[in-house]
Amino acid sequence: EAVDGRCLSEEGKEAGVNWPAPRFLHTTTRITDSRFLIYGGLGCVDFEPMTGFCVDLARNAPFDDLWELDLNLARLKMPPFRRIEYQPALGGLIGPMSATPPGEGHRLFMVGGSKSSGIEQILFGYPPPPTVGTLRVREYRHGEGVASEALVFGVGDLWIGATAHNGTHAVLFGGVVHNTLTSIVLVMEMRRGMAPALRQLHAAAELPSGRAWHGLAEPEPGKLVIFG
């Protein structure tokens, strides 16, 4: 988002306001037309002093912070970020997938995510690191500052997939389980005032090949487009 033709990060750096640390492999969810939630991801613990490039990732220490970004405040030249405190602390995640129920922007559902980075294992085909082999499903009631987590067995430690949702349902496709690319399809039904219902689809036809860091969109009701 640009403010008067300038990047929001430029505005924040100049103002010296409360701002999330640099990160990637986090999740971002829109809760209104102008407000977004940002959670987790992987940061850097050491920078090259001359260039500022990251030379050491915090592989086993993902961020566990939840932020709200308000673009209307940014347009008014006010600090756009607000950190949301919650209890209990559940531990940071890399690459989770997230969505909000219809009309309930105060509730954030999060599926998957890993507590440690297996990027090297994925890229070079190294043996996967030890894992609990469970899928995490979290709910953050950020209006109340409350978080909870449930574990789903039989799916695996799924992360960096892609999500598309239309309000009542979210479709999650692909990602990585351990260090293996997958073409798994999960559907999460988000019911107002209730816990989400999660199920796995088993397609009769051939599925796209397993992948991560891809795009997923719903160009029209009932149809999804996967790219990259």
mmCIF file of C-alpha atoms in Angstrom:
data_model
loop_
_atom_site.group_PDB
_atom_site.id
_atom_site.type_symbol
_atom_site.label_atom_id
_atom_site.label_comp_id
_atom_site.label_asym_id
_atom_site.label_seq_id
_atom_site.Cartn_x
_atom_site.Cartn_y
_atom_site.Cartn_z
ATOM 1 C CA GLU A 1 0.000 0.000 0.000
ATOM 2 C CA ALA A 2 1.298 3.462 -0.874
ATOM 3 C CA VAL A 3 0.484 6.649 1.016
ATOM 4 C CA ASP A 4 0.717 9.717 -1.238
ATOM 5 C CA GLY A 5 2.942 7.682 -3.545
ATOM 6 C CA ARG A 6 5.260 6.560 -0.744
ATOM 7 C CA CYS A 7 5.686 3.099 0.749
ATOM 8 C CA LEU A 8 4.289 2.615 4.261
ATOM 9 C CA SER A 9 7.626 1.251 5.456
ATOM 10 C CA GLU A 10 9.271 4.550 4.523
ATOM 11 C CA GLU A 11 6.690 6.447 6.552
ATOM 12 C CA GLY A 12 7.228 4.135 9.552
ATOM 13 C CA LYS A 13 10.996 4.356 9.526
ATOM 14 C CA GLU A 14 10.913 8.134 9.385
ATOM 15 C CA ALA A 15 8.370 8.397 12.189
ATOM 16 C CA GLY A 16 10.199 5.899 14.428
ATOM 17 C CA VAL A 17 6.885 4.392 15.534
ATOM 18 C CA ASN A 18 6.077 0.908 16.827
ATOM 19 C CA TRP A 19 6.777 -1.378 13.872
ATOM 20 C CA PRO A 20 7.045 -5.169 13.361
ATOM 21 C CA ALA A 21 10.539 -6.577 12.900
ATOM 22 C CA PRO A 22 11.519 -7.557 9.318
ATOM 23 C CA ARG A 23 10.272 -11.041 8.471
ATOM 24 C CA PHE A 24 9.123 -13.502 5.836
ATOM 25 C CA LEU A 25 7.098 -16.736 5.808
ATOM 26 C CA HIS A 26 4.485 -15.008 8.025
ATOM 27 C CA THR A 27 0.731 -14.933 7.470
ATOM 28 C CA THR A 28 -1.456 -11.911 6.649
ATOM 29 C CA THR A 29 -5.261 -11.859 6.843
ATOM 30 C CA ARG A 30 -7.666 -9.092 5.866
ATOM 31 C CA ILE A 31 -10.355 -8.465 8.489
ATOM 32 C CA THR A 32 -11.942 -5.347 6.902
ATOM 33 C CA ASP A 33 -11.293 -3.332 3.752
ATOM 34 C CA SER A 34 -8.581 -1.377 5.549
ATOM 35 C CA ARG A 35 -7.424 -3.576 8.441
ATOM 36 C CA PHE A 36 -5.131 -6.601 8.357
ATOM 37 C CA LEU A 37 -3.669 -9.038 10.862
ATOM 38 C CA ILE A 38 -0.037 -10.173 10.601
ATOM 39 C CA TYR A 39 1.368 -13.086 12.561
ATOM 40 C CA GLY A 40 4.593 -15.026 12.987
ATOM 41 C CA GLY A 41 7.241 -15.705 10.382
ATOM 42 C CA LEU A 42 10.992 -15.976 10.321
ATOM 43 C CA GLY A 43 13.413 -13.164 11.099
ATOM 44 C CA CYS A 44 17.122 -12.498 11.047
ATOM 45 C CA VAL A 45 19.594 -12.628 13.952
ATOM 46 C CA ASP A 46 22.658 -11.251 12.189
ATOM 47 C CA PHE A 47 23.090 -8.656 9.436
ATOM 48 C CA GLU A 48 26.078 -7.820 7.247
ATOM 49 C CA PRO A 49 27.138 -4.388 8.602
ATOM 50 C CA MET A 50 28.024 -2.798 5.257
ATOM 51 C CA THR A 51 25.043 -3.920 3.158
ATOM 52 C CA GLY A 52 22.438 -4.707 5.802
ATOM 53 C CA PHE A 53 21.831 -8.121 4.192
ATOM 54 C CA CYS A 54 20.717 -10.956 6.451
ATOM 55 C CA VAL A 55 23.514 -13.500 6.983
ATOM 56 C CA ASP A 56 21.922 -15.694 9.674
ATOM 57 C CA LEU A 57 18.251 -16.638 9.988
ATOM 58 C CA ALA A 58 16.531 -17.309 13.307
ATOM 59 C CA ARG A 59 15.704 -20.822 12.078
ATOM 60 C CA ASN A 60 14.379 -22.226 15.351
ATOM 61 C CA ALA A 61 12.947 -19.037 16.838
ATOM 62 C CA PRO A 62 9.942 -17.936 14.751
ATOM 63 C CA PHE A 63 8.049 -14.814 15.738
ATOM 64 C CA ASP A 64 5.096 -15.254 18.092
ATOM 65 C CA ASP A 65 3.713 -11.729 17.730
ATOM 66 C CA LEU A 66 0.338 -10.640 16.358
ATOM 67 C CA TRP A 67 -0.041 -7.206 14.754
ATOM 68 C CA GLU A 68 -2.900 -5.175 13.333
ATOM 69 C CA LEU A 69 -2.241 -2.928 10.338
ATOM 70 C CA ASP A 70 -4.763 -0.109 9.769
ATOM 71 C CA LEU A 71 -4.371 1.584 6.381
ATOM 72 C CA ASN A 72 -6.790 4.366 7.307
ATOM 73 C CA LEU A 73 -4.439 5.439 10.096
ATOM 74 C CA ALA A 74 -1.553 5.350 7.641
ATOM 75 C CA ARG A 75 -3.404 7.663 5.271
ATOM 76 C CA LEU A 76 -3.882 10.085 8.165
ATOM 77 C CA LYS A 77 -0.112 10.001 8.865
ATOM 78 C CA MET A 78 -0.739 8.199 12.144
ATOM 79 C CA PRO A 79 1.085 5.042 13.361
ATOM 80 C CA PRO A 80 -0.601 2.221 11.396
ATOM 81 C CA PHE A 81 0.592 -0.757 13.462
ATOM 82 C CA ARG A 82 -0.666 -1.995 16.812
ATOM 83 C CA ARG A 83 0.681 -5.046 18.581
ATOM 84 C CA ILE A 84 -2.043 -7.294 19.991
ATOM 85 C CA GLU A 85 -1.251 -9.032 23.269
ATOM 86 C CA TYR A 86 -2.797 -12.428 24.027
ATOM 87 C CA GLN A 87 -2.570 -15.340 26.464
ATOM 88 C CA PRO A 88 -1.412 -18.044 26.670
ATOM 89 C CA ALA A 89 1.764 -17.855 24.594
ATOM 90 C CA LEU A 90 1.645 -20.740 22.116
ATOM 91 C CA GLY A 91 5.043 -20.395 20.465
ATOM 92 C CA GLY A 92 5.851 -18.821 17.115
ATOM 93 C CA LEU A 93 5.079 -20.373 13.738
ATOM 94 C CA ILE A 94 6.580 -20.252 10.263
ATOM 95 C CA GLY A 95 4.315 -20.398 7.234
ATOM 96 C CA PRO A 96 0.857 -20.868 8.812
ATOM 97 C CA MET A 97 -2.318 -20.315 6.770
ATOM 98 C CA SER A 98 -5.072 -18.089 8.176
ATOM 99 C CA ALA A 99 -8.639 -16.856 7.677
ATOM 100 C CA THR A 100 -11.409 -15.059 9.579
ATOM 101 C CA PRO A 101 -15.075 -16.110 9.902
ATOM 102 C CA PRO A 102 -17.719 -13.957 8.142
ATOM 103 C CA GLY A 103 -18.620 -10.881 10.168
ATOM 104 C CA GLU A 104 -16.233 -11.861 12.958
ATOM 105 C CA GLY A 105 -13.074 -9.867 12.378
ATOM 106 C CA HIS A 106 -12.177 -10.295 16.061
ATOM 107 C CA ARG A 107 -11.528 -14.039 15.504
ATOM 108 C CA LEU A 108 -8.541 -15.369 13.574
ATOM 109 C CA PHE A 109 -8.229 -19.039 12.628
ATOM 110 C CA MET A 110 -4.780 -20.366 11.809
ATOM 111 C CA VAL A 111 -4.001 -23.769 10.277
ATOM 112 C CA GLY A 112 -0.613 -25.442 10.030
ATOM 113 C CA GLY A 113 2.719 -23.747 10.487
ATOM 114 C CA SER A 114 6.050 -25.066 11.708
ATOM 115 C CA LYS A 115 7.980 -24.199 14.861
ATOM 116 C CA SER A 116 11.335 -24.580 13.092
ATOM 117 C CA SER A 117 12.569 -23.820 9.600
ATOM 118 C CA GLY A 118 13.316 -26.684 7.235
ATOM 119 C CA ILE A 119 14.198 -24.439 4.299
ATOM 120 C CA GLU A 120 17.559 -26.102 3.680
ATOM 121 C CA GLN A 121 15.957 -29.544 3.852
ATOM 122 C CA ILE A 122 13.323 -28.514 1.308
ATOM 123 C CA LEU A 123 15.694 -26.906 -1.184
ATOM 124 C CA PHE A 124 18.428 -29.545 -1.082
ATOM 125 C CA GLY A 125 16.459 -32.683 -0.267
ATOM 126 C CA TYR A 126 18.142 -33.329 3.069
ATOM 127 C CA PRO A 127 16.539 -35.802 5.505
ATOM 128 C CA PRO A 128 13.610 -34.161 7.307
ATOM 129 C CA PRO A 129 14.144 -32.945 10.870
ATOM 130 C CA PRO A 130 12.301 -34.665 13.743
ATOM 131 C CA THR A 131 8.659 -33.589 13.922
ATOM 132 C CA VAL A 132 5.604 -34.289 16.034
ATOM 133 C CA GLY A 133 3.659 -35.075 12.850
ATOM 134 C CA THR A 134 0.539 -33.120 13.788
ATOM 135 C CA LEU A 135 -1.388 -30.264 12.221
ATOM 136 C CA ARG A 136 -1.952 -27.231 14.423
ATOM 137 C CA VAL A 137 -5.279 -25.400 14.405
ATOM 138 C CA ARG A 138 -5.292 -22.164 16.384
ATOM 139 C CA GLU A 139 -7.877 -19.534 17.235
ATOM 140 C CA TYR A 140 -6.974 -16.007 18.303
ATOM 141 C CA ARG A 141 -9.757 -13.920 19.839
ATOM 142 C CA HIS A 142 -7.735 -10.757 19.594
ATOM 143 C CA GLY A 143 -10.509 -8.559 20.932
ATOM 144 C CA GLU A 144 -10.293 -10.538 24.192
ATOM 145 C CA GLY A 145 -6.552 -11.294 24.123
ATOM 146 C CA VAL A 146 -7.151 -15.063 24.222
ATOM 147 C CA ALA A 147 -5.508 -17.813 22.153
ATOM 148 C CA SER A 148 -6.090 -21.577 21.945
ATOM 149 C CA GLU A 149 -4.648 -24.499 20.008
ATOM 150 C CA ALA A 150 -5.849 -27.951 18.953
ATOM 151 C CA LEU A 151 -3.821 -30.719 17.279
ATOM 152 C CA VAL A 152 -5.050 -32.809 14.336
ATOM 153 C CA PHE A 153 -3.271 -36.146 13.952
ATOM 154 C CA GLY A 154 -2.689 -37.908 10.653
ATOM 155 C CA VAL A 155 -1.983 -34.864 8.469
ATOM 156 C CA GLY A 156 1.533 -33.846 9.487
ATOM 157 C CA ASP A 157 3.415 -30.649 10.202
ATOM 158 C CA LEU A 158 2.042 -28.692 7.213
ATOM 159 C CA TRP A 159 3.351 -25.203 6.364
ATOM 160 C CA ILE A 160 3.808 -22.624 3.533
ATOM 161 C CA GLY A 161 0.679 -23.703 1.675
ATOM 162 C CA ALA A 162 -1.790 -21.278 0.070
ATOM 163 C CA THR A 163 -5.282 -20.219 1.157
ATOM 164 C CA ALA A 164 -8.365 -18.794 -0.537
ATOM 165 C CA HIS A 165 -11.589 -18.101 1.333
ATOM 166 C CA ASN A 166 -15.033 -16.673 0.635
ATOM 167 C CA GLY A 167 -16.127 -15.928 4.181
ATOM 168 C CA THR A 168 -17.764 -19.206 5.213
ATOM 169 C CA HIS A 169 -15.133 -21.615 3.879
ATOM 170 C CA ALA A 170 -11.381 -21.538 3.429
ATOM 171 C CA VAL A 171 -9.584 -23.883 1.032
ATOM 172 C CA LEU A 172 -5.965 -24.726 1.784
ATOM 173 C CA PHE A 173 -3.828 -26.287 -0.921
ATOM 174 C CA GLY A 174 -0.307 -27.628 -0.989
ATOM 175 C CA GLY A 175 2.660 -26.717 1.135
ATOM 176 C CA VAL A 176 5.321 -28.801 2.810
ATOM 177 C CA VAL A 177 5.015 -31.706 5.249
ATOM 178 C CA HIS A 178 8.422 -32.381 6.855
ATOM 179 C CA ASN A 179 10.615 -31.649 3.813
ATOM 180 C CA THR A 180 8.240 -33.080 1.195
ATOM 181 C CA LEU A 181 6.067 -31.014 -1.139
ATOM 182 C CA THR A 182 2.388 -31.970 -0.981
ATOM 183 C CA SER A 183 -0.793 -31.401 -2.983
ATOM 184 C CA ILE A 184 -3.092 -31.878 -0.001
ATOM 185 C CA VAL A 185 -6.495 -30.118 -0.107
ATOM 186 C CA LEU A 186 -8.097 -29.073 3.187
ATOM 187 C CA VAL A 187 -11.434 -27.290 3.587
ATOM 188 C CA MET A 188 -12.149 -25.321 6.744
ATOM 189 C CA GLU A 189 -15.743 -24.377 7.475
ATOM 190 C CA MET A 190 -15.912 -21.249 9.611
ATOM 191 C CA ARG A 191 -19.141 -21.149 11.574
ATOM 192 C CA ARG A 192 -20.173 -18.005 13.401
ATOM 193 C CA GLY A 193 -19.560 -18.321 17.121
ATOM 194 C CA MET A 194 -18.270 -21.903 16.791
ATOM 195 C CA ALA A 195 -14.970 -23.701 16.362
ATOM 196 C CA PRO A 196 -13.874 -24.331 12.766
ATOM 197 C CA ALA A 197 -14.604 -27.679 11.099
ATOM 198 C CA LEU A 198 -11.689 -29.071 9.082
ATOM 199 C CA ARG A 199 -11.806 -31.873 6.526
ATOM 200 C CA GLN A 200 -9.491 -33.263 3.874
ATOM 201 C CA LEU A 201 -10.641 -33.711 0.288
ATOM 202 C CA HIS A 202 -9.620 -36.829 -1.612
ATOM 203 C CA ALA A 203 -9.946 -36.056 -5.325
ATOM 204 C CA ALA A 204 -10.870 -38.797 -7.770
ATOM 205 C CA ALA A 205 -9.070 -36.984 -10.599
ATOM 206 C CA GLU A 206 -5.376 -36.166 -10.873
ATOM 207 C CA LEU A 207 -4.215 -33.356 -8.599
ATOM 208 C CA PRO A 208 -1.619 -30.690 -9.435
ATOM 209 C CA SER A 209 1.894 -31.617 -8.403
ATOM 210 C CA GLY A 210 2.965 -30.827 -4.848
ATOM 211 C CA ARG A 211 4.268 -27.291 -4.396
ATOM 212 C CA ALA A 212 4.924 -24.405 -2.007
ATOM 213 C CA TRP A 213 5.200 -20.595 -2.274
ATOM 214 C CA HIS A 214 2.397 -20.649 -4.862
ATOM 215 C CA GLY A 215 -0.723 -18.537 -5.362
ATOM 216 C CA LEU A 216 -4.349 -19.547 -4.863
ATOM 217 C CA ALA A 217 -7.369 -17.430 -5.809
ATOM 218 C CA GLU A 218 -11.114 -17.745 -6.377
ATOM 219 C CA PRO A 219 -11.925 -15.871 -9.636
ATOM 220 C CA GLU A 220 -15.576 -16.923 -9.432
ATOM 221 C CA PRO A 221 -17.698 -18.887 -6.944
ATOM 222 C CA GLY A 222 -16.834 -22.565 -6.868
ATOM 223 C CA LYS A 223 -13.616 -22.293 -8.908
ATOM 224 C CA LEU A 224 -10.028 -21.956 -7.733
ATOM 225 C CA VAL A 225 -6.925 -21.015 -9.688
ATOM 226 C CA ILE A 226 -3.488 -22.246 -8.624
ATOM 227 C CA PHE A 227 -0.403 -20.556 -10.022
ATOM 228 C CA GLY A 228 3.319 -21.047 -9.658
#
